[in-house]
XYZ file of C-alpha atoms in Angstrom:
612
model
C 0.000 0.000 0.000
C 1.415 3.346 -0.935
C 1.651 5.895 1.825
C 0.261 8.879 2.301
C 0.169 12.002 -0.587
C -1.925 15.131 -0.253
C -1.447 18.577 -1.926
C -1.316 21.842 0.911
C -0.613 24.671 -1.432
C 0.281 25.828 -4.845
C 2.039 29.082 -5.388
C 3.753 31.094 -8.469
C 6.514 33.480 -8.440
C 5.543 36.215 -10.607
C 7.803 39.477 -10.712
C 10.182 37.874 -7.570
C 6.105 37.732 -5.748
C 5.081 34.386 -4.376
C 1.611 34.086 -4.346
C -1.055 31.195 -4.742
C -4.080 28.991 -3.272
C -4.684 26.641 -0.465
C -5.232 23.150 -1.355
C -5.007 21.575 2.262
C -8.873 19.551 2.290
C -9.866 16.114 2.245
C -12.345 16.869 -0.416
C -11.210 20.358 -2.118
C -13.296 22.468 -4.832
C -12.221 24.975 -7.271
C -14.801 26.880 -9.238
C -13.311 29.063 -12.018
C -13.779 29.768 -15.760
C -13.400 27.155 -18.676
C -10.081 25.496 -18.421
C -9.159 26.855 -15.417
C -8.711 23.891 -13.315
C -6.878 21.599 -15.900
C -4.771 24.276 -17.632
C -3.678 26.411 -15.290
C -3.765 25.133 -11.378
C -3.794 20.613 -11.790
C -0.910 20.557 -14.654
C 1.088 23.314 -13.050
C 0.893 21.083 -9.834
C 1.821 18.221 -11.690
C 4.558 19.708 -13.536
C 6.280 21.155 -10.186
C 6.375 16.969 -9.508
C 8.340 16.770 -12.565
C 5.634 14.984 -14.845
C 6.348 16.054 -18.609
C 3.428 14.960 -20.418
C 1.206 18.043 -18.823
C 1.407 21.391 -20.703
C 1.151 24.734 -18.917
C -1.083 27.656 -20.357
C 0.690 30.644 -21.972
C -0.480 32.663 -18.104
C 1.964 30.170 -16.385
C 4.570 29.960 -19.209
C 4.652 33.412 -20.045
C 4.552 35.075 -16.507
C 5.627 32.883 -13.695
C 9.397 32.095 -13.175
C 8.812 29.382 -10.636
C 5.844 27.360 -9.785
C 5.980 25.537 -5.995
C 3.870 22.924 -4.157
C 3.082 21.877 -0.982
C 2.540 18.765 -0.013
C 2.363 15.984 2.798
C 4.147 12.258 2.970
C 4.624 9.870 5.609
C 7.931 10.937 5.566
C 6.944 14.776 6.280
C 6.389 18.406 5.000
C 7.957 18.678 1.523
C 7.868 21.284 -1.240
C 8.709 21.476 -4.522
C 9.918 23.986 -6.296
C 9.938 24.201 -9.857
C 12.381 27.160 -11.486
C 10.666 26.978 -15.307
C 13.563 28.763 -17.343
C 16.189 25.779 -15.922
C 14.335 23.111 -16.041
C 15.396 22.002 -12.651
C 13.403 20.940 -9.661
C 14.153 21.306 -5.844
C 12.730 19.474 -3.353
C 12.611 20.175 0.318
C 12.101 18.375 3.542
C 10.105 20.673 5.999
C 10.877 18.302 8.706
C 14.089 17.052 8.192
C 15.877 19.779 6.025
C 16.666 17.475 3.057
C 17.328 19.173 -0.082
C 17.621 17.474 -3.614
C 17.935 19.429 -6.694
C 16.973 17.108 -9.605
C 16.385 18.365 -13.675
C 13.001 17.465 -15.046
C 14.559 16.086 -18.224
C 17.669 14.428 -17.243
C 20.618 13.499 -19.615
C 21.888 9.613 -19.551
C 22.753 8.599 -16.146
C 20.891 11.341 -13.955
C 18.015 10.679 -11.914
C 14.939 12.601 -12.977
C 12.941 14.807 -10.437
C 9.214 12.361 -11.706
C 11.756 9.485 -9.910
C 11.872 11.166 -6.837
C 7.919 12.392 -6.540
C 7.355 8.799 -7.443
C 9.367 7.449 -4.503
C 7.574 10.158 -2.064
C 4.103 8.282 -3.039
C 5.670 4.675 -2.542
C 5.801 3.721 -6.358
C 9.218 2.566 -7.857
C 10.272 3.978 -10.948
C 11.029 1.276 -13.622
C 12.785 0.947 -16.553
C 12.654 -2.222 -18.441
C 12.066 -4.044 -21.767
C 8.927 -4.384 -20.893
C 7.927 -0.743 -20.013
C 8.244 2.025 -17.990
C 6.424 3.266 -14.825
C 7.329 6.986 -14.927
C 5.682 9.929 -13.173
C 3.687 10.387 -16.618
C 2.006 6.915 -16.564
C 0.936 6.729 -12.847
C -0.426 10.570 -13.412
C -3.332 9.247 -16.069
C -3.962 7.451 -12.972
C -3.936 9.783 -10.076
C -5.309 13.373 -12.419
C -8.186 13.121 -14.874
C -7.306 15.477 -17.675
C -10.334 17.400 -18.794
C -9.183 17.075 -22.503
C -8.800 13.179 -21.695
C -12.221 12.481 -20.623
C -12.861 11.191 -23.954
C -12.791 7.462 -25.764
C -9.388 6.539 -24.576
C -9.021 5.601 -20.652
C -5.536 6.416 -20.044
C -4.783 9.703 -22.503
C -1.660 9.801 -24.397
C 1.128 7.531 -22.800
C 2.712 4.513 -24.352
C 0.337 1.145 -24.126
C 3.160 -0.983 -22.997
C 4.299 1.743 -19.922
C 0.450 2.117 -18.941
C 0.267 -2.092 -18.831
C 2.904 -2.586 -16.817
C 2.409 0.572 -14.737
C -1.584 -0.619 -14.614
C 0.013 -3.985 -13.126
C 2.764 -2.983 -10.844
C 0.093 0.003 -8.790
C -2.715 -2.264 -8.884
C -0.192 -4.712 -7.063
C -0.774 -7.649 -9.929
C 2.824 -7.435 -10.375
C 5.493 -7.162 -7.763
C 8.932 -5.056 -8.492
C 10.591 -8.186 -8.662
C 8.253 -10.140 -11.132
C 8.001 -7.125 -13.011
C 11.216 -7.439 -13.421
C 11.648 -11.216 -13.791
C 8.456 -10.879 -16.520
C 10.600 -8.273 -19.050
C 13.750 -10.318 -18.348
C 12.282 -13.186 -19.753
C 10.407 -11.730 -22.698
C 14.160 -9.872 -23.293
C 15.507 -13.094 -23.309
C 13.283 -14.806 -25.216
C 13.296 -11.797 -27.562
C 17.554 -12.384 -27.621
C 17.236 -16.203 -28.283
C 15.015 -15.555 -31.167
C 17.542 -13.249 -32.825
C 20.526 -15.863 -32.006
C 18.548 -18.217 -33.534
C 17.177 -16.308 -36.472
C 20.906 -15.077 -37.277
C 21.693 -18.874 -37.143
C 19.701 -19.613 -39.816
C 20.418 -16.526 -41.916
C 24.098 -17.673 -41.367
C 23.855 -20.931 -42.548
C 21.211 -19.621 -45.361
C 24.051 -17.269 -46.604
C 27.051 -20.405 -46.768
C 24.620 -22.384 -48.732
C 25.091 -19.671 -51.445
C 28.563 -21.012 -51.778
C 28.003 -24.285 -52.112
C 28.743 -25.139 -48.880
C 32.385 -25.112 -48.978
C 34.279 -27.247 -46.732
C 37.703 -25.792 -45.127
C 40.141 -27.719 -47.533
C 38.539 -26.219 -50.439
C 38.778 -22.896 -48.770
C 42.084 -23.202 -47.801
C 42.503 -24.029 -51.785
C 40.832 -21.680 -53.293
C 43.136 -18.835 -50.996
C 46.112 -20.467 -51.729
C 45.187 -19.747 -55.374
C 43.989 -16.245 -55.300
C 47.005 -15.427 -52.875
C 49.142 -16.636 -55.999
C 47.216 -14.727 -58.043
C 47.802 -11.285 -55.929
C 51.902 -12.392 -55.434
C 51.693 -12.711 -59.699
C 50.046 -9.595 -60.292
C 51.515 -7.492 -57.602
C 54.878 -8.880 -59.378
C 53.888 -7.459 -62.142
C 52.735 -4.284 -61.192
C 56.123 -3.589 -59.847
C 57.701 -4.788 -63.166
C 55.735 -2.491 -65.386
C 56.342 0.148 -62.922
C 60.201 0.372 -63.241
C 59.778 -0.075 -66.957
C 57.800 2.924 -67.102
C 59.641 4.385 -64.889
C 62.890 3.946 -66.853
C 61.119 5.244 -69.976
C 59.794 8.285 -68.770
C 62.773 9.662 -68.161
C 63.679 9.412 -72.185
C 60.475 11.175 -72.545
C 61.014 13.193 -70.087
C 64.485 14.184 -71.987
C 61.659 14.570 -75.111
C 59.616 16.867 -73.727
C 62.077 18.782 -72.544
C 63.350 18.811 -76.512
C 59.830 19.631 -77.396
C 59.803 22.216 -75.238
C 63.138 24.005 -76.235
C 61.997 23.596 -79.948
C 58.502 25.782 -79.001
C 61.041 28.236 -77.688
C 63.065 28.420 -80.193
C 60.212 28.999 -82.452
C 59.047 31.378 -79.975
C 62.251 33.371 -80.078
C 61.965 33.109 -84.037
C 58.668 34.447 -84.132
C 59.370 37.212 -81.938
C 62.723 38.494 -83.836
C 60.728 37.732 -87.615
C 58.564 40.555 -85.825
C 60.835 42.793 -84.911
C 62.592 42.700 -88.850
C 59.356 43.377 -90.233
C 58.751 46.463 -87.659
C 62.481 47.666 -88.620
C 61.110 47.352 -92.551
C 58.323 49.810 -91.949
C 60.492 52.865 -91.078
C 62.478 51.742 -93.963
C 60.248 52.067 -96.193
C 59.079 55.510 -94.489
C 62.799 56.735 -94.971
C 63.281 55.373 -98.475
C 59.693 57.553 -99.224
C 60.867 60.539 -97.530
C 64.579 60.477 -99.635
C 62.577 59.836 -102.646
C 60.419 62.921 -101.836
C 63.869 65.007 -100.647
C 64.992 63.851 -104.251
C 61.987 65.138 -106.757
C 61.815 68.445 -104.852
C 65.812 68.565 -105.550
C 65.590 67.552 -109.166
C 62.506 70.354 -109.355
C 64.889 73.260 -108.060
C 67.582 72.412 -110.000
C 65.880 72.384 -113.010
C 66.661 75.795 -115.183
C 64.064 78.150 -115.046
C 62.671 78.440 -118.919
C 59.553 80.777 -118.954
C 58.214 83.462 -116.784
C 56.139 82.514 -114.071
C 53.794 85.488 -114.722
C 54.048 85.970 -118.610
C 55.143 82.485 -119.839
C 57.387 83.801 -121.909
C 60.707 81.724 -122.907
C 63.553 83.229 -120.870
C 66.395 81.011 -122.491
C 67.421 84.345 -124.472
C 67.207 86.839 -121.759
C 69.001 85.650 -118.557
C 71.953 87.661 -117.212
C 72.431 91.076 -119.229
C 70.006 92.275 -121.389
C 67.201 94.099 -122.267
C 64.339 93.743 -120.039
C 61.095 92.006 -120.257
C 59.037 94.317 -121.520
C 56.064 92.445 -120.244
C 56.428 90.736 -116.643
C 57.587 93.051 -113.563
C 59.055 89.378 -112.282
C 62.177 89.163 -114.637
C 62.617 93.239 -115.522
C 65.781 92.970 -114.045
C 68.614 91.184 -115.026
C 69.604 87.877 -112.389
C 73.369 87.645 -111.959
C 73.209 85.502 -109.104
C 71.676 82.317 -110.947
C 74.502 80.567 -112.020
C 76.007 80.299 -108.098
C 72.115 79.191 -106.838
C 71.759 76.974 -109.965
C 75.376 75.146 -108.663
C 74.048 75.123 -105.282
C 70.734 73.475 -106.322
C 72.972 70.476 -108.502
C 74.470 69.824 -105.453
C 71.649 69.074 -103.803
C 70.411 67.307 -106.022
C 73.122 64.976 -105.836
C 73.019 64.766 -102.145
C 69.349 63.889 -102.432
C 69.691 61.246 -105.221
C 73.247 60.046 -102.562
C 70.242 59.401 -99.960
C 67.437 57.973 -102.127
C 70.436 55.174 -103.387
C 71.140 54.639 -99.614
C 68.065 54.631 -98.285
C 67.202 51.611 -100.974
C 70.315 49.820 -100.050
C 68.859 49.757 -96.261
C 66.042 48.857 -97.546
C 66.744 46.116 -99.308
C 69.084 45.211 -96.345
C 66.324 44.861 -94.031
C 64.351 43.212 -96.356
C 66.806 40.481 -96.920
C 67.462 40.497 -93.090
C 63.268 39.577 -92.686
C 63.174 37.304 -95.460
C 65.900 35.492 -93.219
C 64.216 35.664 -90.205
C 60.967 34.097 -91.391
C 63.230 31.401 -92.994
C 64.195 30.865 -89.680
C 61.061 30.764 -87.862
C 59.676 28.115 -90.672
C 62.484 26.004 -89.680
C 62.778 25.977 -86.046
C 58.705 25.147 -86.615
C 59.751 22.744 -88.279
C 61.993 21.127 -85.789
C 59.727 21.745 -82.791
C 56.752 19.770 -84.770
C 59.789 17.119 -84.968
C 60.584 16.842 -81.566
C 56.584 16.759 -80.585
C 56.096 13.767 -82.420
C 59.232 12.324 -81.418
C 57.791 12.638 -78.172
C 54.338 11.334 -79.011
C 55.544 8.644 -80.709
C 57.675 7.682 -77.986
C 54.803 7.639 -75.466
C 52.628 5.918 -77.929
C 55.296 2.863 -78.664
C 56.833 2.664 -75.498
C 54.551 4.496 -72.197
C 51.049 4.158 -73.170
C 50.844 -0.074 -73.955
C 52.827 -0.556 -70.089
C 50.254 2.136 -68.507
C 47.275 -0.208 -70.051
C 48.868 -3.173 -69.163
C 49.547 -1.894 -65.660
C 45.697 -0.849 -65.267
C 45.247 -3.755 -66.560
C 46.844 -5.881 -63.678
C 45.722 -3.196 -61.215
C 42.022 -4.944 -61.906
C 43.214 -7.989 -62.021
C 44.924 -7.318 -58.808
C 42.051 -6.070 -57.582
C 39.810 -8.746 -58.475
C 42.329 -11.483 -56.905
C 42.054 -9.534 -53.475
C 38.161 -9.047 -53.241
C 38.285 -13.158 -54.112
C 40.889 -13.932 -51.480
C 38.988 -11.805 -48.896
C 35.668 -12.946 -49.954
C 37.147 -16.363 -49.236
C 38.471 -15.135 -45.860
C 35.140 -13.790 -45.177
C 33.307 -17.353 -45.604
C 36.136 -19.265 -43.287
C 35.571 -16.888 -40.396
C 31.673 -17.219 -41.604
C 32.349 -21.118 -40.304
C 34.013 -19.803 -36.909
C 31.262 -17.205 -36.850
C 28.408 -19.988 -37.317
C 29.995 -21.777 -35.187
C 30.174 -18.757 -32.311
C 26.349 -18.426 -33.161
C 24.938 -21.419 -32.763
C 27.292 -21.513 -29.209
C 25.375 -18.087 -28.197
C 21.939 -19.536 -29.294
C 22.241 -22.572 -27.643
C 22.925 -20.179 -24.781
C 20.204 -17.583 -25.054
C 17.675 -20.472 -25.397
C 18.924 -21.858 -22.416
C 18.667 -18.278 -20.589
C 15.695 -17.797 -21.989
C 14.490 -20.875 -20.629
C 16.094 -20.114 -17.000
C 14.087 -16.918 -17.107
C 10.429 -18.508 -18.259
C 11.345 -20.641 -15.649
C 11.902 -18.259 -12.942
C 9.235 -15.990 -14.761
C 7.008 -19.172 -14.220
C 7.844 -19.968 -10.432
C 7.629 -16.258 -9.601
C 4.417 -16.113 -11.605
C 2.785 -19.143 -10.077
C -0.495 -17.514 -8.438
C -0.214 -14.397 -10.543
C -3.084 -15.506 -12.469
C -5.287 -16.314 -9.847
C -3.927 -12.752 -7.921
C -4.765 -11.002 -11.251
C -8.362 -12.637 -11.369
C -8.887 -11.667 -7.540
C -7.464 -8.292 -8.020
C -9.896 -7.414 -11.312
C -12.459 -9.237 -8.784
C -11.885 -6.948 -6.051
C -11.499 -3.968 -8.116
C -14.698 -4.369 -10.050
C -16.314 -4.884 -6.847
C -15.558 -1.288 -5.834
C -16.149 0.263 -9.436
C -19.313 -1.325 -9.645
C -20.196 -0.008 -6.455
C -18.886 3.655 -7.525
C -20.282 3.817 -10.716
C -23.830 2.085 -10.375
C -24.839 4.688 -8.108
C -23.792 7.175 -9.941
C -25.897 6.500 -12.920
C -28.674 4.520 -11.511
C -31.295 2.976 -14.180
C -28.336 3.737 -17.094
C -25.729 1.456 -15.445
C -26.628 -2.401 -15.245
C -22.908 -3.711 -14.255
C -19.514 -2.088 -14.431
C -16.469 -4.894 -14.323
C -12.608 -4.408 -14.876
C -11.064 -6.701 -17.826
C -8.833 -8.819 -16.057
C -6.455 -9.087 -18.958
C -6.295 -5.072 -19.591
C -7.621 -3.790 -15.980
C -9.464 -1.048 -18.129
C -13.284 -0.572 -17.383
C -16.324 -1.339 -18.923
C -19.671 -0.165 -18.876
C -22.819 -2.370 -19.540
C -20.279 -5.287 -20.990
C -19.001 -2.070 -23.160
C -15.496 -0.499 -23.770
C -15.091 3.021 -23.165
C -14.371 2.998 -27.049
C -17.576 1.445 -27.835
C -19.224 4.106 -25.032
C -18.049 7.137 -27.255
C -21.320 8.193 -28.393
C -22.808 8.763 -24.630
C -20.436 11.638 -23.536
C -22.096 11.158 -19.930
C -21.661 7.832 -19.507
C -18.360 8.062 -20.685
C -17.156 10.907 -18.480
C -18.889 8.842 -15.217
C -17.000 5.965 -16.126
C -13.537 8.079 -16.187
C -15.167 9.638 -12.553
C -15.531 5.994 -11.612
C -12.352 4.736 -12.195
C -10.382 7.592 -10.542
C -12.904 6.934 -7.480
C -12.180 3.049 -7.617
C -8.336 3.911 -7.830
C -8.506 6.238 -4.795
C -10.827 3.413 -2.635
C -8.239 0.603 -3.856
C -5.136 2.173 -2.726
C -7.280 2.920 0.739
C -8.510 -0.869 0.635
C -6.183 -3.036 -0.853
C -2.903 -3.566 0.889
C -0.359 -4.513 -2.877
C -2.287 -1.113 -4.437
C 0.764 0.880 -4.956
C -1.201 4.208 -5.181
C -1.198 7.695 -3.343
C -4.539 8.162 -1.492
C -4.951 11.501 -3.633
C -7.124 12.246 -6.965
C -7.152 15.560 -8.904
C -10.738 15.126 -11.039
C -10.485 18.436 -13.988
C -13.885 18.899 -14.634
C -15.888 15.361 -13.652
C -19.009 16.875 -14.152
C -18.643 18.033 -18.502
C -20.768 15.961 -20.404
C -23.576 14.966 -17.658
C -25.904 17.480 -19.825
C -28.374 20.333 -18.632
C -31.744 19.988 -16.791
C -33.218 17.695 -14.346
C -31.180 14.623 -15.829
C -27.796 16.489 -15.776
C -28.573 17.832 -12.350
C -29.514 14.237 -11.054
C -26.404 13.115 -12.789
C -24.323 15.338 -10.924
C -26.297 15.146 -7.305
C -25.370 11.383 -7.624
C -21.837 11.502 -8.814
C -20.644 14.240 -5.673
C -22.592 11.668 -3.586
C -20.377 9.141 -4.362
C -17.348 11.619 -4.087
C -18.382 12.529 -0.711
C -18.716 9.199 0.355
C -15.283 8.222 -1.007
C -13.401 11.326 0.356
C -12.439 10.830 3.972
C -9.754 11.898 6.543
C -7.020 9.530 5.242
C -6.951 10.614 1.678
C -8.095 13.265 -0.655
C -10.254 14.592 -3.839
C -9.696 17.673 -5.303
C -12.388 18.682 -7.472
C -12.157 21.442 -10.964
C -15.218 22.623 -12.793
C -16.102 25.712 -14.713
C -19.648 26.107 -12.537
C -21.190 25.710 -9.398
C -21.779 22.529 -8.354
C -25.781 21.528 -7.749
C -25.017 20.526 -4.675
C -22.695 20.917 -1.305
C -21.273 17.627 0.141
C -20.617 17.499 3.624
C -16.846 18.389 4.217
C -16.784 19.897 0.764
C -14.004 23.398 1.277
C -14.965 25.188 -2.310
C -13.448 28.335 -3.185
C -14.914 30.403 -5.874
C -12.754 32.000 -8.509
C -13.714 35.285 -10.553
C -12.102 38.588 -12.256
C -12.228 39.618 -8.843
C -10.513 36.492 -7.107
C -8.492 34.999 -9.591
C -6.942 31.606 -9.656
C -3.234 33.371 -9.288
C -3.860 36.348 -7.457
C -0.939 38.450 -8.430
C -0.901 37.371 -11.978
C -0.395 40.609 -14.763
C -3.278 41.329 -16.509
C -3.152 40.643 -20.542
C -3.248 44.765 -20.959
C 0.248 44.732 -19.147
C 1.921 42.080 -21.546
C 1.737 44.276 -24.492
């Protein structure tokens, strides 16, 4: 029987403020607005515990830094305290001073802080192949989640955590046979792998033929030859290649002189014909220096102005009678007329020279381009030299060295394919060893499975006895004339209605939510009742009452199910009850508070107006 759990108080640090609600009642109500009890005060409780399935409203998230509860164990006072930016959780021992500091989301090898609220209610936290019992699966049992209250009895969790947690807190299963259960499924589960690997194993040789180990040891000695011979040759056609790349090496380098040679050709056949053009500019201008000589020193035989013959009338004479140009006689024109031969023969001197350059330079071109043709020439020589050198003597090894690099290759995926199958005989071998062993483990554990088991059938048949017993006398009363039996399935300890699943109950939404009612009830009463219930004597209900409908029905609906809830409450545990509205009627040692604008739920929470 777990010991004893009951919420005190609930506060929020808002703005470095503490401020919150009293819980401490056997049977506690809280009226407030849609949502208020699930969203905002139940999951933030839950969540200061460490439970991670729960998600707070955007009031708690947004505004509070820390939520904290208060609550009472055998063992004392404790609080927890839970800081919402860190993740972290601390809980403190009123009575003793204990402090543990524990993260709600651990990393691998840290305790979590739903480990240690599990421990404070007397439930172990479990982890095997099985499933889990976590904070998150015994909460579906302890808090009915308004959004929940649906189809599906135990919300969102896992169904292999909620089986084993339904069996190890209804006290079906101990710790230890727990345990000794997932051990031997796990081993079972490992045998059959052994087992099946055996068989893919031997599946796989038969591929081969099944090969014995002579004609492996054969068939490497022949593909190790095979690697020896072509790894021989590799290095053979290596040092060949080698030794003829450095004559083409000497080639290129040939090749390469030749294309700089031409290079050097090219660029001095360039720099002749540049040197011809201002030739041939000179030659023009002592050709032009030449005609304007020849023009001066030609003898002057007409007037410029009258045209007349002046042969007869140069030096002494009469004068022109007609042109004021050559009225007077010229006795200087012999001396200019000498002067003006002698240029002239200076300028014809310079003409003859400047064609002698010329034809110099154009000889000296002519030569250069002869030049460039032949070290062309040559340089296309020494290329295919080169090529053909490479093509007789480089390229053939180069293939035939690829070609044994395959072969090679080939040789030493055989030989380690065939070193792969003999260790696939040790390794066959080594498996059926191991799955001889895990079947015999596996058997070991169905055996101890099997002794521990021994009444655990009969105990499971009493327990869904016992347990029906008290939902039937929960939930008959609460729906009297629309519930003919209510029974637990012993194989899933989930409820049913009328011989009906809560699945097949969908379409009744008040049947539906009195059966989740019911079976919160029937888990407080157990863990009050029944000594192996490993439950806290505590339920958080989030709106019981949606779904019973309006009018005289609803209201009868309702009187009956706080009946029941009053009659379950007590001194030694307690019910905390959520709704949006009033409830139709006032059980005896009912506290309620009433929540409004002007008593909220968090009393020191911002308003919305103050966010923006």
């Amino acid at each position: 029987m777990a010991g004893k759990f009951a919420f005190l108080k609930e506060e929020f640090l808002i703005d470095e403020k503490w401020g919150g609600i009293d819980l401490d009642a056997s049977m506690r109500h809280l009226q407030a607005g849609i949502g208020s009890g699930g969203s905002t005060i139940s999951e933030a409780a839950f969540a200061a515990l460490g439970a991670t399935s729960v998600i707070l409203t955007p009031v708690i998230a947004e505004q509070c830094d820390a939520i904290r509860v208060e609550f009472e164990t055998e063992e004392g006072l404790w609080t927890a305290t839970l800081e919402l930016a860190a993740q972290q959780v601390a809980f403190l021992n009123k009575s003793t001073g204990e402090v543990e500091e524990l993260p709600v989301r651990p990393e691998a090898g840290e305790r979590a802080a739903g480990c240690f609220s599990l421990a404070r209610m007397g439930i172990p936290a479990m982890e095997t192949p099985r499933g889990n019992v976590t904070i998150d699966t015994v909460l579906v049992l302890v808090y009915l989640q308004q959004h929940h209250a649906g189809r599906d009895t135990f919300g969102s969790v896992s169904v292999a955590d909620m089986n084993l947690t339904l069996e190890v807190c209804f006290g079906v299963l101990s710790e230890e046979t727990a345990r000794l259960k997932a051990q031997a499924r796990a081993a079972r589960s490992r045998a059959t792998r052994d087992a099946t690997a055996v068989r893919k194993a031997v599946e796989q040789r038969q591929k081969y033929g099944l090969p014995t180990s002579f004609d492996l040891d054969m068939e490497h000695e022949r593909y190790a030859k095979a690697v020896d011979e072509h790894a021989a040759e590799l290095l053979r056609l290596a040092q060949e290649i080698e030794q003829r790349q450095g004559v083409l090496t000497g080639r290129d380098a040939e090749a390469a002189r030749g294309l700089q040679a031409v290079s050097s050709a090219a660029t001095a056949a360039d720099r002749a014909h540049q040197a011809l053009a201002s030739m041939y500019e000179r030659r023009g201008l002592a050709r032009q220096r030449l005609a304007a000589a020849e023009e001066a020193a030609r003898p002057r035989t007409h007037c410029p102005e009258c045209a007349q013959s002046l042969e007869a009338r140069s030096g002494e004479g009469p004068l022109c009678p007609l042109c004021p140009v050559c009225r007077q006689p010229d006795p200087g024109l012999p001396a200019r007329q000498a002067q003006r031969a002698q240029e002239l023969a200076r300028a014809g001197e310079a003409a003859l020279a400047a064609d002698a350059e010329l034809r110099d330079a154009q000889r000296i071109a002519h030569k250069a381009v002869d030049a460039r043709r032949k070290t062309e020439q040559d340089a296309q020589r020494l290329a295919g030299r080169a090529a053909a050198y490479r093509a007789q003597e480089i390229t053939p090894r180069e293939a035939a060295r690829a070609r044994a690099r395959v072969a090679e290759s080939d040789a030493r995926a055989r030989l380690e394919a065939v070193k792969a199958r003999r260790q696939e005989l040790a390794q066959i071998a080594e498996l059926e060893k191991n799955a001889a062993a895990s079947s015999l483990r596996a058997d070991d554990a169905e055996k101890a499975w099997t002794a521990a088991e021994g009444d655990a059938q009969e105990h499971r048949q009493q327990t869904a006895k016992q347990l029906s017993q008290i939902f039937a006398d929960i939930a008959i009363p609460m729906a009297p004339g629309k519930i003919r039996n209510a029974v637990i399935d012993p194989k899933t300890l989930a409820p049913k209605i009328n011989n009906r699943s809560l699945k097949q109950l969908a379409r009744s939404a008040g049947l539906v939510s009195i059966a989740h009612t019911a079976y919160h009830l029937m888990a407080l009463e157990a863990a009050r009742s029944m000594p192996l219930v490993l439950l806290p004597r505590c339920q958080w209900l989030d709106a019981p009452l949606d779904g019973l409908g309006g009018g005289p029905e609803g209201e009868r609906l309702a009187n009956a199910v706080l009946t029941v809830c009053a009659e379950i409450a007590g001194a030694d545990a307690q019910l905390i009850l959520t709704t949006p509205q009033a409830l139709p009627a006032r059980p005896q040692g009912l506290r309620a508070t009433k929540h409004d604008s002007t008593k909220p739920l968090i009393p020191h929470a911002r308003p919305e107006s103050d966010e923006r």
